């Protein structure tokens, strides 16, 4: 069915604002029609968020598009944040790994960052996948329509903040932001936000966020789950701790499956407002207990050449850690190092967090403490680091289920990671 456009949208399509914008609008209309969209709606958030943050050599068409937009004077409709940088000189890498990063992978990084700045980057620190954190400042309001595509950010914005955004592909986020309209379908509609799965959490302790999200993602794939029984462990308030939990949970649902929105009974905004009215008739059911989580974890493949290898690197913070999480980790490490009579972690370790959070954390006594334990705090994207074939060959451990899914990194729970960092033991 052809889309119904407003006068303003038709004019853009007809070239009133130039050929480049007309083409961008045409692409968005075609994209929307593929998914049965009947109209285009205004992007209402103050800021946008782009997924493509890396100046990969092979991204020629992206640079060309950005150049055309800039030449046409088409700045992004909103200023934007962007996913984390792929490089950080503080993160350990040997000579050959560095050579591959600089010469063969992210050789266009500086050039691309200049393009981003010219197009409307919020500020030089706006490189993070958790731009919705207070320190960064890109936090959409409930009901805002977004043009984002970073999967962990989309699921958070939809579920925890109650904004409305589809799981777009990269570049679509930029196009929607430039013309200021996105096609109306899927998670933008009330119907598309209804749950087709009821998830019953029946664990005997607070489930590990990354494992619970993984189990749900793999079961429901791109559908919308309504989770009951989790408020018992999380409470009924979206405070810092709970938001961090939901950030990690959501990223696992989005990467181990393709979830773009979840509802948590009595906790997330739409579930609080509409309760079980959000659940479709004939919704399917999935019960998660301790055994089910154990089964899911056991089934993760380990792709290391030598499964008993000693880990060479540990990444925590994919998605980026909040200030609260950095403080919690510092306290836990302090206690456990002391209990084991140690001063430093046993594996080279990188915690990742947004640049704006890092600035705050570094000034705190905990920031100095964590440094003294030998932990590097960075704003890198661990996945882009692991995409270097020489890094992918290393035995790397992580408590991120997203990193486990897309790279050779091996997953452990936060407690297991803590033990490995402070007590040692085999992989
Ligand atoms: Fe963020 Fe990179 Fe992980 S974008 S969610 S740190 S893969």
GROMACS .gro file of C-alpha atoms and ligand atoms in nm:
model
  434
    1UNK     CA    1   0.000   0.000   0.000
    2UNK     CA    2   0.136   0.344  -0.092
    3UNK     CA    3   0.214   0.573   0.196
    4UNK     CA    4   0.011   0.885   0.267
    5UNK     CA    5   0.244   1.181   0.293
    6UNK     CA    6   0.181   1.530   0.431
    7UNK     CA    7   0.232   1.838   0.213
    8UNK     CA    8   0.572   1.904   0.376
    9UNK     CA    9   0.686   1.545   0.324
   10UNK     CA   10   0.569   1.548  -0.041
   11UNK     CA   11   0.759   1.868  -0.105
   12UNK     CA   12   1.081   1.717   0.032
   13UNK     CA   13   1.021   1.410  -0.186
   14UNK     CA   14   0.963   1.635  -0.488
   15UNK     CA   15   1.297   1.808  -0.436
   16UNK     CA   16   1.191   2.139  -0.283
   17UNK     CA   17   1.478   2.107  -0.036
   18UNK     CA   18   1.722   1.977  -0.296
   19UNK     CA   19   1.807   1.656  -0.471
   20UNK     CA   20   1.998   1.494  -0.184
   21UNK     CA   21   1.715   1.531   0.068
   22UNK     CA   22   1.466   1.411  -0.194
   23UNK     CA   23   1.669   1.094  -0.232
   24UNK     CA   24   1.695   1.045   0.142
   25UNK     CA   25   1.318   1.085   0.174
   26UNK     CA   26   1.260   0.842  -0.111
   27UNK     CA   27   1.480   0.581   0.060
   28UNK     CA   28   1.288   0.621   0.386
   29UNK     CA   29   0.951   0.592   0.210
   30UNK     CA   30   1.060   0.277   0.029
   31UNK     CA   31   1.199   0.134   0.353
   32UNK     CA   32   0.870   0.207   0.532
   33UNK     CA   33   0.657   0.062   0.253
   34UNK     CA   34   0.854  -0.263   0.275
   35UNK     CA   35   0.730  -0.293   0.634
   36UNK     CA   36   0.372  -0.183   0.558
   37UNK     CA   37   0.404   0.171   0.699
   38UNK     CA   38   0.107   0.391   0.610
   39UNK     CA   39   0.261   0.728   0.695
   40UNK     CA   40   0.573   0.911   0.805
   41UNK     CA   41   0.586   1.068   1.153
   42UNK     CA   42   0.800   1.341   1.299
   43UNK     CA   43   1.114   1.257   1.496
   44UNK     CA   44   1.046   1.432   1.827
   45UNK     CA   45   1.352   1.363   2.043
   46UNK     CA   46   1.592   1.648   2.116
   47UNK     CA   47   1.893   1.441   2.010
   48UNK     CA   48   1.952   1.152   1.776
   49UNK     CA   49   2.193   0.858   1.817
   50UNK     CA   50   2.395   0.703   1.532
   51UNK     CA   51   2.537   0.353   1.533
   52UNK     CA   52   2.823   0.401   1.287
   53UNK     CA   53   3.109   0.537   1.496
   54UNK     CA   54   3.404   0.373   1.328
   55UNK     CA   55   3.608   0.496   1.036
   56UNK     CA   56   3.645   0.158   0.871
   57UNK     CA   57   3.838   0.166   0.545
   58UNK     CA   58   3.562  -0.020   0.361
   59UNK     CA   59   3.288   0.232   0.440
   60UNK     CA   60   3.337   0.444   0.128
   61UNK     CA   61   2.962   0.474   0.049
   62UNK     CA   62   2.896   0.612   0.400
   63UNK     CA   63   3.161   0.883   0.362
   64UNK     CA   64   3.021   0.970   0.019
   65UNK     CA   65   2.669   1.003   0.158
   66UNK     CA   66   2.793   1.218   0.446
   67UNK     CA   67   2.982   1.440   0.201
   68UNK     CA   68   2.675   1.481  -0.020
   69UNK     CA   69   2.464   1.572   0.283
   70UNK     CA   70   2.720   1.826   0.397
   71UNK     CA   71   2.756   1.975   0.047
   72UNK     CA   72   2.378   2.005   0.027
   73UNK     CA   73   2.383   2.193   0.356
   74UNK     CA   74   2.172   1.916   0.510
   75UNK     CA   75   2.283   1.909   0.870
   76UNK     CA   76   2.121   1.647   1.089
   77UNK     CA   77   1.778   1.760   1.213
   78UNK     CA   78   1.895   1.701   1.569
   79UNK     CA   79   2.243   1.696   1.714
   80UNK     CA   80   2.344   1.340   1.790
   81UNK     CA   81   2.555   1.106   1.996
   82UNK     CA   82   2.722   0.808   1.834
   83UNK     CA   83   2.843   0.462   1.935
   84UNK     CA   84   3.183   0.422   2.108
   85UNK     CA   85   3.514   0.479   1.934
   86UNK     CA   86   3.689   0.162   1.811
   87UNK     CA   87   4.034   0.262   1.935
   88UNK     CA   88   4.197   0.364   2.262
   89UNK     CA   89   4.573   0.370   2.311
   90UNK     CA   90   4.524   0.274   2.679
   91UNK     CA   91   4.374  -0.064   2.591
   92UNK     CA   92   4.650  -0.326   2.561
   93UNK     CA   93   4.749  -0.419   2.205
   94UNK     CA   94   5.080  -0.541   2.065
   95UNK     CA   95   5.267  -0.390   1.771
   96UNK     CA   96   5.101  -0.608   1.506
   97UNK     CA   97   4.752  -0.562   1.648
   98UNK     CA   98   4.805  -0.184   1.648
   99UNK     CA   99   4.930  -0.196   1.290
  100UNK     CA  100   4.615  -0.377   1.178
  101UNK     CA  101   4.391  -0.133   1.366
  102UNK     CA  102   4.557   0.173   1.217
  103UNK     CA  103   4.647   0.061   0.866
  104UNK     CA  104   4.386  -0.195   0.770
  105UNK     CA  105   4.082  -0.135   0.989
  106UNK     CA  106   4.008   0.211   1.127
  107UNK     CA  107   4.238   0.416   0.905
  108UNK     CA  108   3.959   0.667   0.827
  109UNK     CA  109   3.873   0.735   1.193
  110UNK     CA  110   3.995   1.096   1.209
  111UNK     CA  111   3.838   1.181   0.875
  112UNK     CA  112   3.504   1.028   0.973
  113UNK     CA  113   3.499   1.203   1.312
  114UNK     CA  114   3.539   1.536   1.131
  115UNK     CA  115   3.240   1.449   0.913
  116UNK     CA  116   3.036   1.361   1.224
  117UNK     CA  117   3.127   1.691   1.387
  118UNK     CA  118   3.028   1.884   1.075
  119UNK     CA  119   2.697   1.700   1.056
  120UNK     CA  120   2.591   1.765   1.416
  121UNK     CA  121   2.776   1.557   1.678
  122UNK     CA  122   2.662   1.674   2.028
  123UNK     CA  123   3.022   1.713   2.149
  124UNK     CA  124   3.358   1.536   2.125
  125UNK     CA  125   3.267   1.316   2.422
  126UNK     CA  126   2.941   1.188   2.276
  127UNK     CA  127   3.089   0.850   2.175
  128UNK     CA  128   2.902   0.582   2.371
  129UNK     CA  129   2.626   0.326   2.332
  130UNK     CA  130   2.470   0.442   2.662
  131UNK     CA  131   2.414   0.803   2.562
  132UNK     CA  132   2.089   0.799   2.765
  133UNK     CA  133   2.290   0.816   3.088
  134UNK     CA  134   2.252   1.145   3.277
  135UNK     CA  135   2.619   1.240   3.238
  136UNK     CA  136   2.592   1.215   2.858
  137UNK     CA  137   2.255   1.382   2.831
  138UNK     CA  138   2.082   1.214   2.537
  139UNK     CA  139   1.783   1.082   2.729
  140UNK     CA  140   1.459   1.072   2.530
  141UNK     CA  141   1.129   1.137   2.705
  142UNK     CA  142   0.842   0.891   2.726
  143UNK     CA  143   0.651   0.895   2.396
  144UNK     CA  144   0.935   1.054   2.196
  145UNK     CA  145   0.975   0.920   1.842
  146UNK     CA  146   1.339   0.832   1.766
  147UNK     CA  147   1.555   0.749   1.468
  148UNK     CA  148   1.816   0.528   1.640
  149UNK     CA  149   1.963   0.193   1.545
  150UNK     CA  150   2.215   0.076   1.811
  151UNK     CA  151   2.027  -0.233   1.928
  152UNK     CA  152   2.115  -0.207   2.299
  153UNK     CA  153   2.016   0.161   2.304
  154UNK     CA  154   1.694   0.108   2.108
  155UNK     CA  155   1.571  -0.164   2.344
  156UNK     CA  156   1.657   0.054   2.647
  157UNK     CA  157   1.488   0.364   2.504
  158UNK     CA  158   1.173   0.170   2.415
  159UNK     CA  159   1.146  -0.036   2.731
  160UNK     CA  160   1.290   0.167   3.019
  161UNK     CA  161   1.227   0.520   2.890
  162UNK     CA  162   0.902   0.450   2.701
  163UNK     CA  163   1.025   0.620   2.382
  164UNK     CA  164   0.930   0.481   2.041
  165UNK     CA  165   1.185   0.351   1.795
  166UNK     CA  166   1.221   0.063   1.551
  167UNK     CA  167   1.530  -0.153   1.530
  168UNK     CA  168   1.657   0.033   1.225
  169UNK     CA  169   1.968  -0.053   1.032
  170UNK     CA  170   2.269   0.180   1.038
  171UNK     CA  171   2.243   0.480   0.797
  172UNK     CA  172   1.861   0.465   0.828
  173UNK     CA  173   1.916   0.631   1.168
  174UNK     CA  174   2.108   0.910   0.995
  175UNK     CA  175   1.852   0.948   0.715
  176UNK     CA  176   1.560   0.975   0.957
  177UNK     CA  177   1.750   1.233   1.155
  178UNK     CA  178   1.839   1.441   0.850
  179UNK     CA  179   1.484   1.470   0.712
  180UNK     CA  180   1.324   1.461   1.058
  181UNK     CA  181   1.067   1.191   0.973
  182UNK     CA  182   1.054   0.812   1.014
  183UNK     CA  183   0.810   0.557   0.873
  184UNK     CA  184   0.529   0.462   1.110
  185UNK     CA  185   0.523   0.087   1.169
  186UNK     CA  186   0.625  -0.181   1.421
  187UNK     CA  187   0.736  -0.050   1.759
  188UNK     CA  188   0.611   0.300   1.680
  189UNK     CA  189   0.250   0.177   1.689
  190UNK     CA  190   0.041   0.081   1.994
  191UNK     CA  191  -0.033  -0.254   1.833
  192UNK     CA  192   0.334  -0.325   1.769
  193UNK     CA  193   0.412  -0.261   2.136
  194UNK     CA  194   0.185  -0.535   2.263
  195UNK     CA  195   0.347  -0.844   2.410
  196UNK     CA  196   0.315  -1.177   2.233
  197UNK     CA  197   0.505  -1.365   2.505
  198UNK     CA  198   0.454  -1.391   2.881
  199UNK     CA  199   0.779  -1.474   3.060
  200UNK     CA  200   0.739  -1.613   3.410
  201UNK     CA  201   1.049  -1.568   3.624
  202UNK     CA  202   1.053  -1.833   3.898
  203UNK     CA  203   1.414  -1.830   4.012
  204UNK     CA  204   1.516  -1.870   4.377
  205UNK     CA  205   1.756  -1.574   4.359
  206UNK     CA  206   1.796  -1.255   4.157
  207UNK     CA  207   1.872  -1.381   3.806
  208UNK     CA  208   2.191  -1.266   3.637
  209UNK     CA  209   2.075  -0.988   3.402
  210UNK     CA  210   2.289  -1.105   3.110
  211UNK     CA  211   2.172  -1.465   3.139
  212UNK     CA  212   1.804  -1.388   3.181
  213UNK     CA  213   1.817  -1.153   2.881
  214UNK     CA  214   1.996  -1.416   2.676
  215UNK     CA  215   1.739  -1.686   2.759
  216UNK     CA  216   1.449  -1.456   2.670
  217UNK     CA  217   1.613  -1.324   2.353
  218UNK     CA  218   1.684  -1.672   2.220
  219UNK     CA  219   1.325  -1.778   2.291
  220UNK     CA  220   1.120  -1.482   2.164
  221UNK     CA  221   1.361  -1.354   1.895
  222UNK     CA  222   1.213  -1.026   1.757
  223UNK     CA  223   0.881  -1.048   1.947
  224UNK     CA  224   0.780  -0.846   2.253
  225UNK     CA  225   0.800  -1.022   2.593
  226UNK     CA  226   0.605  -0.922   2.906
  227UNK     CA  227   0.808  -1.038   3.207
  228UNK     CA  228   0.631  -1.124   3.535
  229UNK     CA  229   0.799  -1.213   3.863
  230UNK     CA  230   1.108  -0.997   3.814
  231UNK     CA  231   0.978  -0.711   4.030
  232UNK     CA  232   1.026  -0.951   4.323
  233UNK     CA  233   1.403  -0.910   4.270
  234UNK     CA  234   1.422  -0.562   4.123
  235UNK     CA  235   1.154  -0.379   4.321
  236UNK     CA  236   0.912  -0.133   4.171
  237UNK     CA  237   1.138   0.169   4.122
  238UNK     CA  238   1.359   0.256   3.827
  239UNK     CA  239   1.659   0.367   4.035
  240UNK     CA  240   2.025   0.361   3.919
  241UNK     CA  241   2.082  -0.003   4.013
  242UNK     CA  242   1.767  -0.124   3.842
  243UNK     CA  243   1.832   0.083   3.530
  244UNK     CA  244   2.183  -0.067   3.505
  245UNK     CA  245   2.035  -0.414   3.545
  246UNK     CA  246   1.778  -0.347   3.271
  247UNK     CA  247   2.048  -0.202   3.043
  248UNK     CA  248   2.247  -0.527   3.063
  249UNK     CA  249   1.936  -0.745   3.047
  250UNK     CA  250   1.806  -0.559   2.742
  251UNK     CA  251   2.136  -0.571   2.553
  252UNK     CA  252   2.136  -0.949   2.596
  253UNK     CA  253   1.775  -0.982   2.470
  254UNK     CA  254   1.864  -0.765   2.170
  255UNK     CA  255   2.185  -0.948   2.076
  256UNK     CA  256   2.103  -1.308   2.167
  257UNK     CA  257   1.767  -1.255   1.996
  258UNK     CA  258   1.642  -0.941   1.821
  259UNK     CA  259   1.422  -0.788   2.093
  260UNK     CA  260   1.349  -0.417   2.046
  261UNK     CA  261   1.106  -0.377   2.339
  262UNK     CA  262   1.023  -0.562   2.659
  263UNK     CA  263   0.783  -0.487   2.941
  264UNK     CA  264   0.858  -0.569   3.306
  265UNK     CA  265   0.544  -0.610   3.513
  266UNK     CA  266   0.497  -0.332   3.774
  267UNK     CA  267   0.824  -0.165   3.672
  268UNK     CA  268   0.869  -0.031   3.317
  269UNK     CA  269   0.656   0.272   3.221
  270UNK     CA  270   0.403   0.110   2.987
  271UNK     CA  271   0.363  -0.198   3.210
  272UNK     CA  272   0.295   0.035   3.503
  273UNK     CA  273   0.033   0.224   3.305
  274UNK     CA  274  -0.141  -0.056   3.117
  275UNK     CA  275  -0.045  -0.370   3.308
  276UNK     CA  276  -0.162  -0.696   3.158
  277UNK     CA  277  -0.370  -0.510   2.895
  278UNK     CA  278  -0.040  -0.497   2.708
  279UNK     CA  279  -0.047  -0.871   2.655
  280UNK     CA  280  -0.202  -1.007   2.331
  281UNK     CA  281  -0.462  -1.279   2.345
  282UNK     CA  282  -0.302  -1.619   2.285
  283UNK     CA  283   0.038  -1.498   2.402
  284UNK     CA  284   0.289  -1.780   2.433
  285UNK     CA  285   0.444  -1.864   2.768
  286UNK     CA  286   0.801  -1.932   2.882
  287UNK     CA  287   0.890  -2.021   3.240
  288UNK     CA  288   1.242  -1.945   3.359
  289UNK     CA  289   1.378  -2.108   3.673
  290UNK     CA  290   1.731  -2.173   3.804
  291UNK     CA  291   1.768  -2.490   3.595
  292UNK     CA  292   1.666  -2.314   3.275
  293UNK     CA  293   1.929  -2.042   3.325
  294UNK     CA  294   2.190  -2.306   3.399
  295UNK     CA  295   2.094  -2.494   3.082
  296UNK     CA  296   2.121  -2.177   2.871
  297UNK     CA  297   2.465  -2.097   3.010
  298UNK     CA  298   2.595  -2.449   2.959
  299UNK     CA  299   2.495  -2.441   2.593
  300UNK     CA  300   2.716  -2.142   2.505
  301UNK     CA  301   2.987  -2.266   2.271
  302UNK     CA  302   3.349  -2.196   2.366
  303UNK     CA  303   3.541  -2.117   2.049
  304UNK     CA  304   3.888  -2.079   2.197
  305UNK     CA  305   4.155  -2.296   2.036
  306UNK     CA  306   4.264  -2.416   2.379
  307UNK     CA  307   3.967  -2.411   2.613
  308UNK     CA  308   4.202  -2.428   2.915
  309UNK     CA  309   4.406  -2.126   2.807
  310UNK     CA  310   4.484  -1.861   3.065
  311UNK     CA  311   4.277  -1.549   2.982
  312UNK     CA  312   4.487  -1.269   2.834
  313UNK     CA  313   4.230  -0.994   2.869
  314UNK     CA  314   3.900  -0.929   3.044
  315UNK     CA  315   3.633  -0.684   2.921
  316UNK     CA  316   3.354  -0.561   3.145
  317UNK     CA  317   3.109  -0.300   3.016
  318UNK     CA  318   2.937  -0.389   2.691
  319UNK     CA  319   2.708  -0.189   2.693
  320UNK     CA  320   2.911   0.082   2.870
  321UNK     CA  321   2.902   0.083   3.251
  322UNK     CA  322   2.714   0.343   3.453
  323UNK     CA  323   2.881   0.537   3.735
  324UNK     CA  324   2.691   0.321   3.983
  325UNK     CA  325   2.829   0.004   3.823
  326UNK     CA  326   3.187   0.139   3.832
  327UNK     CA  327   3.147   0.218   4.202
  328UNK     CA  328   3.000  -0.126   4.276
  329UNK     CA  329   3.279  -0.302   4.088
  330UNK     CA  330   3.545  -0.099   4.270
  331UNK     CA  331   3.399  -0.196   4.608
  332UNK     CA  332   3.366  -0.562   4.516
  333UNK     CA  333   3.722  -0.575   4.383
  334UNK     CA  334   3.856  -0.403   4.693
  335UNK     CA  335   3.689  -0.652   4.926
  336UNK     CA  336   3.787  -0.957   4.724
  337UNK     CA  337   4.146  -0.852   4.662
  338UNK     CA  338   4.186  -0.791   5.033
  339UNK     CA  339   4.030  -1.126   5.122
  340UNK     CA  340   4.278  -1.296   4.889
  341UNK     CA  341   4.577  -1.098   5.010
  342UNK     CA  342   4.633  -0.928   4.675
  343UNK     CA  343   4.679  -0.574   4.555
  344UNK     CA  344   4.616  -0.607   4.182
  345UNK     CA  345   4.386  -0.799   3.950
  346UNK     CA  346   4.530  -1.118   3.803
  347UNK     CA  347   4.422  -1.063   3.443
  348UNK     CA  348   4.470  -0.746   3.235
  349UNK     CA  349   4.126  -0.592   3.265
  350UNK     CA  350   3.940  -0.315   3.082
  351UNK     CA  351   3.617  -0.161   3.212
  352UNK     CA  352   3.431   0.050   2.958
  353UNK     CA  353   3.212   0.353   3.028
  354UNK     CA  354   3.104   0.672   2.845
  355UNK     CA  355   3.371   0.947   2.826
  356UNK     CA  356   3.146   1.177   3.033
  357UNK     CA  357   3.114   0.915   3.312
  358UNK     CA  358   3.486   0.846   3.300
  359UNK     CA  359   3.556   1.215   3.363
  360UNK     CA  360   3.341   1.208   3.678
  361UNK     CA  361   3.474   0.873   3.798
  362UNK     CA  362   3.842   0.965   3.759
  363UNK     CA  363   3.797   1.247   4.007
  364UNK     CA  364   3.652   1.021   4.276
  365UNK     CA  365   3.864   0.827   4.526
  366UNK     CA  366   3.714   0.508   4.379
  367UNK     CA  367   3.857   0.608   4.039
  368UNK     CA  368   4.208   0.621   4.184
  369UNK     CA  369   4.148   0.298   4.374
  370UNK     CA  370   4.038   0.108   4.064
  371UNK     CA  371   4.346   0.232   3.882
  372UNK     CA  372   4.567   0.111   4.167
  373UNK     CA  373   4.411  -0.237   4.127
  374UNK     CA  374   4.550  -0.239   3.772
  375UNK     CA  375   4.213  -0.196   3.596
  376UNK     CA  376   4.206   0.025   3.286
  377UNK     CA  377   3.891   0.231   3.241
  378UNK     CA  378   3.827   0.316   2.877
  379UNK     CA  379   3.549   0.434   2.646
  380UNK     CA  380   3.635   0.190   2.368
  381UNK     CA  381   3.386  -0.055   2.211
  382UNK     CA  382   3.518  -0.402   2.303
  383UNK     CA  383   3.350  -0.556   2.001
  384UNK     CA  384   3.537  -0.333   1.759
  385UNK     CA  385   3.859  -0.423   1.940
  386UNK     CA  386   3.781  -0.795   1.909
  387UNK     CA  387   3.706  -0.756   1.537
  388UNK     CA  388   4.080  -0.728   1.482
  389UNK     CA  389   4.162  -1.086   1.374
  390UNK     CA  390   4.473  -1.089   1.593
  391UNK     CA  391   4.270  -0.983   1.898
  392UNK     CA  392   4.002  -1.240   1.815
  393UNK     CA  393   4.266  -1.513   1.849
  394UNK     CA  394   4.338  -1.420   2.211
  395UNK     CA  395   4.159  -1.590   2.503
  396UNK     CA  396   3.939  -1.302   2.622
  397UNK     CA  397   3.677  -1.328   2.897
  398UNK     CA  398   3.375  -1.106   2.953
  399UNK     CA  399   3.048  -1.079   3.144
  400UNK     CA  400   2.878  -0.934   2.833
  401UNK     CA  401   2.649  -1.166   2.647
  402UNK     CA  402   2.658  -0.935   2.345
  403UNK     CA  403   3.035  -0.960   2.325
  404UNK     CA  404   3.013  -1.338   2.365
  405UNK     CA  405   2.761  -1.359   2.082
  406UNK     CA  406   2.953  -1.156   1.825
  407UNK     CA  407   3.315  -1.244   1.905
  408UNK     CA  408   3.536  -1.524   2.039
  409UNK     CA  409   3.516  -1.385   2.395
  410UNK     CA  410   3.407  -1.635   2.660
  411UNK     CA  411   3.119  -1.553   2.891
  412UNK     CA  412   3.128  -1.569   3.270
  413UNK     CA  413   2.887  -1.423   3.524
  414UNK     CA  414   2.995  -1.110   3.713
  415UNK     CA  415   3.071  -1.321   4.022
  416UNK     CA  416   3.284  -1.564   3.823
  417UNK     CA  417   3.473  -1.274   3.665
  418UNK     CA  418   3.530  -1.125   4.009
  419UNK     CA  419   3.673  -1.453   4.130
  420UNK     CA  420   3.902  -1.488   3.828
  421UNK     CA  421   4.032  -1.136   3.873
  422UNK     CA  422   4.103  -1.170   4.242
  423UNK     CA  423   4.154  -1.537   4.318
  424UNK     CA  424   4.283  -1.688   3.996
  425UNK     CA  425   4.197  -2.039   3.888
  426UNK     CA  426   4.163  -2.208   3.552
  427UNK     CA  427   3.958  -2.076   3.257
  428LIG    FE1  428   2.824  -0.087   2.319
  428LIG    FE2  429   3.008  -0.177   2.157
  428LIG    FE3  430   2.897  -0.334   2.334
  428LIG     S1  431   2.845  -0.042   2.106
  428LIG     S2  432   2.690  -0.258   2.352
  428LIG     S3  433   3.024  -0.156   2.379
  428LIG     S4  434   2.937  -0.384   2.124
   0.00000   0.00000   0.00000
